[in-house]
Every structure is written in C-alpha cells, then in structure tokens.
Short mmCIF file of C-alpha atoms in Angstrom, two decimals:
data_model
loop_
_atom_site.label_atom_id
_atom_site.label_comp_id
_atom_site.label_asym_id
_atom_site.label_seq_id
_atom_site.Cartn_x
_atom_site.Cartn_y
_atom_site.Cartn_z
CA UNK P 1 -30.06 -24.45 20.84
CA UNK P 2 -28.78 -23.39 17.48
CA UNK P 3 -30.00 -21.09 15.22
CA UNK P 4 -29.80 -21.96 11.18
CA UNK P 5 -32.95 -20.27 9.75
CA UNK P 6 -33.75 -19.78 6.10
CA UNK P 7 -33.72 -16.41 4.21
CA UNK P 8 -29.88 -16.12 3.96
CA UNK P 9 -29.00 -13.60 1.90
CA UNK P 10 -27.08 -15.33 -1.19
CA UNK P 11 -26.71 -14.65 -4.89
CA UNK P 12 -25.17 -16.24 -7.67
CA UNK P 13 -23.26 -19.76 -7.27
CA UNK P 14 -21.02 -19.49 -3.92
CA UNK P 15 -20.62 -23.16 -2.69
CA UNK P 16 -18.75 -22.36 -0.12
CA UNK P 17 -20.16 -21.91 3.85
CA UNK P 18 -22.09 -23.82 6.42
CA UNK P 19 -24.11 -26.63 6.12
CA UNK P 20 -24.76 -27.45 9.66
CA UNK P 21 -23.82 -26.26 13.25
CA UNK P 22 -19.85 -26.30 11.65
CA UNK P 23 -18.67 -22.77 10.70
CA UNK P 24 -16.38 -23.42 8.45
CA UNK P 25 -16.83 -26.02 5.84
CA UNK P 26 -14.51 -26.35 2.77
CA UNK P 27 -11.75 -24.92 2.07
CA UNK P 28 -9.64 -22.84 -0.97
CA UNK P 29 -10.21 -25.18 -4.06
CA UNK P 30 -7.42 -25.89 -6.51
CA UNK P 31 -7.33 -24.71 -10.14
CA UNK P 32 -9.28 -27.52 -12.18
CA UNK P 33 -10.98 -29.27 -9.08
CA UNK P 34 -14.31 -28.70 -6.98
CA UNK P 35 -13.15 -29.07 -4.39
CA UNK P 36 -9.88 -29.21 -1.78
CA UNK P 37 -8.60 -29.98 1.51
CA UNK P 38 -6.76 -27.94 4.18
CA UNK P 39 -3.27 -29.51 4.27
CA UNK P 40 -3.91 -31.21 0.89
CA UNK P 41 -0.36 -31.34 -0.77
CA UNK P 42 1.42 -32.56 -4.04
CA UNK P 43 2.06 -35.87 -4.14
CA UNK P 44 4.38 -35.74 -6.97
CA UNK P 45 8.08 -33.71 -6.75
CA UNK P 46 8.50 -30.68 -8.82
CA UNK P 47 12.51 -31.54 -9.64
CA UNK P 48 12.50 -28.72 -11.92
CA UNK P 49 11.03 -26.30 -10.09
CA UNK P 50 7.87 -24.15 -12.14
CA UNK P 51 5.21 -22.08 -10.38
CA UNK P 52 3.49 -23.26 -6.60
CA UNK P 53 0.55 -22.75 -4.82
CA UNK P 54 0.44 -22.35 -1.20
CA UNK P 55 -2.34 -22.63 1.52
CA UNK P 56 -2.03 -20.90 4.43
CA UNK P 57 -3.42 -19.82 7.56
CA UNK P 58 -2.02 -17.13 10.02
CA UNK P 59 -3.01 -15.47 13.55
CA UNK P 60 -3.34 -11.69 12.01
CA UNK P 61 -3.00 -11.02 16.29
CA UNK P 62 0.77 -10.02 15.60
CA UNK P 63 1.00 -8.76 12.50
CA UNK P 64 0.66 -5.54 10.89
CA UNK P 65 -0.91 -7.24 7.74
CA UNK P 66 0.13 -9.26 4.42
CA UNK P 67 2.08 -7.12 2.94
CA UNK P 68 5.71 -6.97 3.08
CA UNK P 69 7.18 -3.35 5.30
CA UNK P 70 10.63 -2.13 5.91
CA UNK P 71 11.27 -3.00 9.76
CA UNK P 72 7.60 -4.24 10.61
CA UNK P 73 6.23 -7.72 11.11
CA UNK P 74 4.26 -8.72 8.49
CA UNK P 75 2.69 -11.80 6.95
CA UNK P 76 4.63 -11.60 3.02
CA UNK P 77 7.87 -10.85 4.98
CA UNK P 78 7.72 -13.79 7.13
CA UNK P 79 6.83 -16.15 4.88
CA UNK P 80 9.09 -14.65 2.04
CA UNK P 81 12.12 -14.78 4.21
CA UNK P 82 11.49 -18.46 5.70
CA UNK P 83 11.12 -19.67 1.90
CA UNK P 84 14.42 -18.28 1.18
CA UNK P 85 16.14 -19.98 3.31
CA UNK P 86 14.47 -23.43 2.97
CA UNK P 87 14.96 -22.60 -1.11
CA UNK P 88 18.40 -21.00 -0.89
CA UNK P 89 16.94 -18.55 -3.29
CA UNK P 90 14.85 -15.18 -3.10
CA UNK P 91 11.17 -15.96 -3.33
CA UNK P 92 8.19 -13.48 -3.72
CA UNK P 93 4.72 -14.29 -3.14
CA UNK P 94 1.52 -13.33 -5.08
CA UNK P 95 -1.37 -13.51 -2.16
CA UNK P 96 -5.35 -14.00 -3.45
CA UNK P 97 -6.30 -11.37 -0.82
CA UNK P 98 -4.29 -8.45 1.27
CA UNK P 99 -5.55 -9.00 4.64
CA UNK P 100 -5.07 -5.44 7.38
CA UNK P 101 -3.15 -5.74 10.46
CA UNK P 102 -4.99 -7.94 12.90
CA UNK P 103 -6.77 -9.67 9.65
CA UNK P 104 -6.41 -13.37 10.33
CA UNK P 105 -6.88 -16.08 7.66
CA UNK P 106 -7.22 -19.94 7.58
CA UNK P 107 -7.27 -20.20 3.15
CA UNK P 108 -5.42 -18.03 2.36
CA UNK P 109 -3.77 -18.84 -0.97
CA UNK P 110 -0.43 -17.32 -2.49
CA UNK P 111 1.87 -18.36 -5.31
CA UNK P 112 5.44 -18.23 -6.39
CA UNK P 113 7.98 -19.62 -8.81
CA UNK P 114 11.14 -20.82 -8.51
CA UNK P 115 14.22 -22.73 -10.15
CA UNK P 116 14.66 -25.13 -7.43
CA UNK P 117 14.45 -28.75 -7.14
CA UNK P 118 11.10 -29.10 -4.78
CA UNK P 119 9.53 -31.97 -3.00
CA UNK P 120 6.27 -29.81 -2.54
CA UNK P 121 5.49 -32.69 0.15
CA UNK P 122 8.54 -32.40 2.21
CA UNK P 123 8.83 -28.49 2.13
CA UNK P 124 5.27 -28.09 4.02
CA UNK P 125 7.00 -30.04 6.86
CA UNK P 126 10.08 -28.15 6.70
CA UNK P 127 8.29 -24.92 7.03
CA UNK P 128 6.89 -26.09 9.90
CA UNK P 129 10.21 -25.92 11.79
CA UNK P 130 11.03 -22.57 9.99
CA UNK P 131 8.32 -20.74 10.48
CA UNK P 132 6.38 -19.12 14.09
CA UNK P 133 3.68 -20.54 15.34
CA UNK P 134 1.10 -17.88 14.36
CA UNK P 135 1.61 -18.64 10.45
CA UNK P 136 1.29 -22.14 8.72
CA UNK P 137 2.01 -23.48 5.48
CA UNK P 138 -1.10 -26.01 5.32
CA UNK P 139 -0.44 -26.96 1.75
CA UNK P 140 1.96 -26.95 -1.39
CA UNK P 141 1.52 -27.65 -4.84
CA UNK P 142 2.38 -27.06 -8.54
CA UNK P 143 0.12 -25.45 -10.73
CA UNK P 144 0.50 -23.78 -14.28
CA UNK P 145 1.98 -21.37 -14.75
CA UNK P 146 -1.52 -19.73 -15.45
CA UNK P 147 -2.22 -19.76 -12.33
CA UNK P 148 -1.90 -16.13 -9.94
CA UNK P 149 -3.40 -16.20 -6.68
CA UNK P 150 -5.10 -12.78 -7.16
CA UNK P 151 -6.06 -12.38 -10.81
CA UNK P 152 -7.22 -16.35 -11.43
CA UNK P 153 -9.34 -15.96 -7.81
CA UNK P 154 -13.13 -16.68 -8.50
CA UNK P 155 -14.36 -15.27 -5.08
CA UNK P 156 -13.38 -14.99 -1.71
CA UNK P 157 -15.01 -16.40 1.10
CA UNK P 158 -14.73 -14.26 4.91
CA UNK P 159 -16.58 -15.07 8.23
CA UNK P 160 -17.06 -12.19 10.96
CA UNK P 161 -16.94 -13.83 14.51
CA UNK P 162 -19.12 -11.97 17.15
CA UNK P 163 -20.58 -13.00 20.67
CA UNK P 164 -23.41 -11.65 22.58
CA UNK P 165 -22.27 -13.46 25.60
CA UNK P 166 -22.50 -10.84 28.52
CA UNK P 167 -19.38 -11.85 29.88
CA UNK P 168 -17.74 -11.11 26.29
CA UNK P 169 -15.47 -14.04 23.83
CA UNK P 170 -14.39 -16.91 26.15
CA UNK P 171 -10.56 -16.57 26.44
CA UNK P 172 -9.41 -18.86 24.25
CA UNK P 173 -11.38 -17.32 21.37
CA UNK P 174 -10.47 -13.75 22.43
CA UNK P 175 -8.34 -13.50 19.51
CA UNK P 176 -10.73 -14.06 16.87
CA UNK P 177 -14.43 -13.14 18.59
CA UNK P 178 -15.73 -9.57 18.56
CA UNK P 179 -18.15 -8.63 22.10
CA UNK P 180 -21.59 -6.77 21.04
CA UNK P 181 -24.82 -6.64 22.55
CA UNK P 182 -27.96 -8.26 21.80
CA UNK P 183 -29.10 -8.23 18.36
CA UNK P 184 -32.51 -7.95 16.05
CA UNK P 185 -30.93 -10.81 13.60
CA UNK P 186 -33.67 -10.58 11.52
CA UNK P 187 -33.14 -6.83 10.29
CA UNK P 188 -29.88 -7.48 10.13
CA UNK P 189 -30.60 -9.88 7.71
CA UNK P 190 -33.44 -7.83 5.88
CA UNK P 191 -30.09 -5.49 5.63
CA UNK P 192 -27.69 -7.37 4.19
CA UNK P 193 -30.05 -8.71 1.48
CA UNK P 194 -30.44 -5.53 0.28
CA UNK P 195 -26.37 -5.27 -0.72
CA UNK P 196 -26.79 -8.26 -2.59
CA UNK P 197 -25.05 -7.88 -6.27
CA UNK P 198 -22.87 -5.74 -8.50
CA UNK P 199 -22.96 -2.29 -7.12
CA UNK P 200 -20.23 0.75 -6.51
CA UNK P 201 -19.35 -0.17 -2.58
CA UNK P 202 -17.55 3.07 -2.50
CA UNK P 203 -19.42 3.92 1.21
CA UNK P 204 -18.09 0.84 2.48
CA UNK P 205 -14.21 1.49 1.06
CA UNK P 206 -11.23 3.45 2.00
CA UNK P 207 -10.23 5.32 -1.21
CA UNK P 208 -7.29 4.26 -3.19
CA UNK P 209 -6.75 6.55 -6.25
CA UNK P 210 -6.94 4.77 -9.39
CA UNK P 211 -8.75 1.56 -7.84
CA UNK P 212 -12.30 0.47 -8.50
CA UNK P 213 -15.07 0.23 -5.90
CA UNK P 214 -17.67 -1.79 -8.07
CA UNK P 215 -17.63 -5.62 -6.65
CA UNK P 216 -20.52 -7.86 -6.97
CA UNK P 217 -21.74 -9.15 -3.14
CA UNK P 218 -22.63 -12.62 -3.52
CA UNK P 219 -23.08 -13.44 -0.08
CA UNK P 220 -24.06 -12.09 2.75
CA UNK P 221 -25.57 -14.11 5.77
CA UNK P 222 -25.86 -14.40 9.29
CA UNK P 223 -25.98 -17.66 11.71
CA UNK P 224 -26.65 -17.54 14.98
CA UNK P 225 -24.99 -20.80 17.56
CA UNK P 226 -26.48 -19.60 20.56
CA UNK P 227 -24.05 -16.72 22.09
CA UNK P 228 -22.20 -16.74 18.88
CA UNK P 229 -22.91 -14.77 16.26
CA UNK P 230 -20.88 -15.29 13.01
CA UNK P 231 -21.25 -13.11 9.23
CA UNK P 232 -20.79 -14.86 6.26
CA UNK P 233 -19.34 -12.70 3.13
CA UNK P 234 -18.73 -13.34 -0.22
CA UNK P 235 -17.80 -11.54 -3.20
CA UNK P 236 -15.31 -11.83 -6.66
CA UNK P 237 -13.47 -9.33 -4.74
CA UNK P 238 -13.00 -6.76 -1.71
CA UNK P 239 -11.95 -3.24 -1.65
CA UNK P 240 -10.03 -2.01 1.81
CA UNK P 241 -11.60 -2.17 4.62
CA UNK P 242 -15.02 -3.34 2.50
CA UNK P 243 -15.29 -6.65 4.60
CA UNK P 244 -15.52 -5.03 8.15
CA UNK P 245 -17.65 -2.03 6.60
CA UNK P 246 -20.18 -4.03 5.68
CA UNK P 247 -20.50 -5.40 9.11
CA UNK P 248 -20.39 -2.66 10.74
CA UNK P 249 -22.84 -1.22 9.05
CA UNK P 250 -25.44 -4.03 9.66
CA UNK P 251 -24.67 -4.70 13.28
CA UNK P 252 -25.47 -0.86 13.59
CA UNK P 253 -29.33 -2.27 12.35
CA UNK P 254 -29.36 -5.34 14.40
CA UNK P 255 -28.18 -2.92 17.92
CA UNK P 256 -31.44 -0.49 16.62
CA UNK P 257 -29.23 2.30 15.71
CA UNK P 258 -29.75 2.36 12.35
CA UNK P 259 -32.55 0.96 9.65
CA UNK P 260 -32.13 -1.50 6.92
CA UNK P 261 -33.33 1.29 4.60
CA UNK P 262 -29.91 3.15 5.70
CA UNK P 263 -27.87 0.93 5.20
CA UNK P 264 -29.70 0.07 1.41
CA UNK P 265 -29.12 4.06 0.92
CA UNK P 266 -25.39 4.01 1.29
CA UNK P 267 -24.95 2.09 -2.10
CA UNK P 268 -25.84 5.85 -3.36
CA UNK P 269 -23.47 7.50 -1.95
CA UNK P 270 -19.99 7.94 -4.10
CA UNK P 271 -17.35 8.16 -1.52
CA UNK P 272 -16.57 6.83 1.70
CA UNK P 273 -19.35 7.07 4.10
CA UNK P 274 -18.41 8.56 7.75
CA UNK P 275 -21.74 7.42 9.46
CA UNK P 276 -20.56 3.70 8.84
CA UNK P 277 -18.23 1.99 11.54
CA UNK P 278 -15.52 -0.17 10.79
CA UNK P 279 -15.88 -3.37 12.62
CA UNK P 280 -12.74 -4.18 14.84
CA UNK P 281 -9.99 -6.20 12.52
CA UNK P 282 -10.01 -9.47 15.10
CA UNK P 283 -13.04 -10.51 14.09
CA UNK P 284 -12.41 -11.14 10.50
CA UNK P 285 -10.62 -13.89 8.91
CA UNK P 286 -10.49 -15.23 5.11
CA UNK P 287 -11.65 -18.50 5.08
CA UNK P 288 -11.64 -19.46 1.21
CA UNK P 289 -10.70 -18.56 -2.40
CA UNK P 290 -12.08 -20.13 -5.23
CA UNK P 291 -10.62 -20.40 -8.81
CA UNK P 292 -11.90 -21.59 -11.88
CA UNK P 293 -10.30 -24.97 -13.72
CA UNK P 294 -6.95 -24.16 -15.75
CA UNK P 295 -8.03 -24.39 -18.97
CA UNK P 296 -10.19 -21.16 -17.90
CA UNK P 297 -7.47 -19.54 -15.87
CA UNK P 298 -6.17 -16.89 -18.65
CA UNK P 299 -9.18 -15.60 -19.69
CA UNK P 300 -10.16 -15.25 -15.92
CA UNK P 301 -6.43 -13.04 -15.29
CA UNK P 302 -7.98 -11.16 -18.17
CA UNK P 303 -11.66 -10.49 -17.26
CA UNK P 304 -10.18 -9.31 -13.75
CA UNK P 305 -7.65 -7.09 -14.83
CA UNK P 306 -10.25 -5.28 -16.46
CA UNK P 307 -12.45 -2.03 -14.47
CA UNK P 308 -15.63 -2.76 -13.75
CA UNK P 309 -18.46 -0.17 -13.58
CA UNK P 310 -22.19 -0.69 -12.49
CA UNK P 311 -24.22 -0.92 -16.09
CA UNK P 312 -27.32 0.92 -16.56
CA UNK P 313 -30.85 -0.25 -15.62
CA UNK P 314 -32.31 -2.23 -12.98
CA UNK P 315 -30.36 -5.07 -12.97
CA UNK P 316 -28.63 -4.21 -10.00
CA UNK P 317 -30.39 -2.51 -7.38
#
C-alpha cells in the first residue's frame, strides 16, 4: 500500500515533485517555458554557434563530483573533454548545481558557448557514442545569451532515496537507495516543517570562507511507497553538503534519537553543527532546476549574485 498523506512541508511556489505513486515528475524547465521534457532538444540548427543549454543526468557512483580535478574522474572533465572533441574546440561548462563525489543527478543543467556550426539535434546523439555510460547528454538547446545555468537558476529540486526494507536496497537500486531502520514519519515531518523558509543554514553547511549560508527552504517533504522512503528538497539554492545535512538531521528524529525541537534549534546555531550527520552521498540526486522566462533572466543573474542575510523580525522563524 502506498503512503501519500497530507501535511507536506512546502512553502512558496515549487511546482515541481510528486503527484502520485511516481517519484519523479517533471523535469528542468527551459528559460521562457513552464514546463520541459527530459531529452527535449532543439529542433532548429544553431549554424552560427551562440550559447547552449544542456540536460544531463549522470551515475555520481564513479565520480569524485562535478567539478573538473587534475588526474581525477570527474563529471565537468568528462563532459568537457567529450565536447571538445565532437566540437573540435575547447568547451567549458557552467553547471546549475556542484554535485559531491557519489552525488548523482537526472536534471542537471549546464551551459556553454561556442563558435561552431551546431545541429543541437544531432550532437545529443553523437555524445551518446562519445561519452560512458554513467553520464548522458539528455538534451541540447540554444538559449540567450542571458542565460547561466547557476546565476539564472530559480530553485533546485533534490530527492533523498532511503529503504526500510530489512534486507536493505534491492540490488539493482543499490546505487541510489540508502538502508535505515524503521521510522516515526510523522516527526520527521513535524521536523522538517519547522526549516521551512529563509534562514542562516550555517549548522547544516561545511564552511567556505567568503560564501553565504542564508537560503530560503521551500520544500521539504517526505513520501512513503511502502519499504521506500524518499525526501523531497527544495530551495533557490544549496550550500555544501546542506542537502544531505538536512536529512540527516531529520532521519536522526524519525530513528527517536533526536526531537523535532532539536533539529528547529540548530537554525540558531552560527557554524557548522557536529551533532548533525551527513547522510551518505548515494542517496542523493538532483532531479530539477527551474529558471525564470528570458526576458527576466538578467535581473535574476543580478538578484543572485547578490549576499543574502536573514532580515529582522518574525518573518522567518
């Protein structure tokens, strides 16, 4: 029997996620449409090259992450070094969201430009002879040259896979499903309501000097499918390690190790929080990014670029 019961714990306009027993529903929209499809590509030949979006999806299994390291395999340097050859030209990727070394995705969106003549049609199934099978090119297209994959992104969209099975994640999802024990699903929803918003997630984050930890959580939900288990996050943006923070955190409530008031009473707290585990990287995969329509992508690169701090008052606790 499945499980969909009410009380998830949204805020603010996130139309991404389930709407039934399926887990994953749409996909990373374009610039200047609702919605898209995976493997949606251009249907009209860039001959003078210009800027490109690509969809992608990747098995983080074998990876050490996105981005690009001298003598390690990583998602950027793949990809980077397949384009080049299929282009003749260097190419260098903007990604909408760094993913950590085991990390997979399934919309993940990037961009680059180049001065080549491009069927964006023909290239996604040329790539598919290039490139290993744990990384895909699912879709090209051209887009303005507004458009950056990480500064025009809306929100991103993440599910955390997790069984309760005794026997642990059936074989062929051994890749992607987490093992835990029996769970109290609803504190761990009473928990995850209460991270809801704009707030400094600095408890939740690994510290990088200079960067930010204010985000505003706009989702954060669980489902239950019998043994599976599966979180549903969503937020303008993620700090490192954020995503599996957050989940380990809350499965800490639903295993009755820990109270939803504790995990409320981390948002307090100013720097990386020691009592919170980090939920194994397997588990994790980006599932969507959003973006606004182009005649709103340059003020969006703008409003991101900017630091955000909490403001004063009540309006986000």
């Amino acid at each position: 029997m499945s499980e969909h019961e009410p009380g998830s714990a949204t805020t603010g306009s996130v139309p991404y996620g389930p709407t039934g027993a399926r887990e994953v529903g749409g996909r990373a929209t374009a610039a200047g449409s609702a919605s898209g499809s995976r493997g949606e590509t251009a249907t009209v030949p860039a001959p003078e090259g210009g800027r490109f979006r690509l969809d992608i999806s990747y098995d983080g299994t074998d990876f050490v992450g996105w981005a690009r390291q001298p003598g390690l395999r990583t998602v950027q340097g793949v990809l980077e070094e397949s384009l080049g050859k299929v282009l003749r030209e260097p190419v260098q990727l903007t990604v909408a969201g760094r993913t950590d070394a085991g990390v997979h995705a399934e919309g993940q969106v990037a961009h680059f430009d180049t001065a080549a003549e491009m069927d964006a049609d023909k290239l996604v199934h040329r790539m598919a002879k290039f490139l290993p099978k744990d990384v895909r090119i699912t879709g090209v297209r051209p887009v303005p040259a507004e458009f950056d994959a990480r500064f025009s992104a809306v929100r991103r969209h993440y599910i955390y896979r997790l069984t309760t099975a005794p026997h642990g994640a059936d074989p062929l999802a051994a890749r992607s499903v987490v093992s835990c024990r029996a769970v109290d699903l609803e504190a761990m929803r009473a928990a995850s309501r209460a991270l809801l918003g704009l707030h400094d997630f600095a408890a939740f984050c690994r510290r990088r000097e200079g960067a930010t930890t204010v985000r505003e959580l706009q989702r954060y939900d669980w489902m239950r499918d019998g043994d599976r288990l599966n979180a549903y996050v969503s937020a303008d943006a993620f700090c490192w390690s954020m995503v599996r923070s957050l989940v380990g955190a809350v499965l800490a409530v639903g295993e009755g190790r820990r109270t939803p008031e504790w995990v409320a009473g981390l948002l307090a707290e100013r720097s990386r929080s020691s009592s919170v585990t980090v939920a194994p990287a397997h588990g994790l995969s980006l599932v969507a990014v959003d973006y606004p329509a182009e005649a709103d992508l340059a003020a969006r690169n703008a409003q991101t670029r900017e630091l955000r701090s909490v403001p004063a008052g009540d309006c986000c606790s």
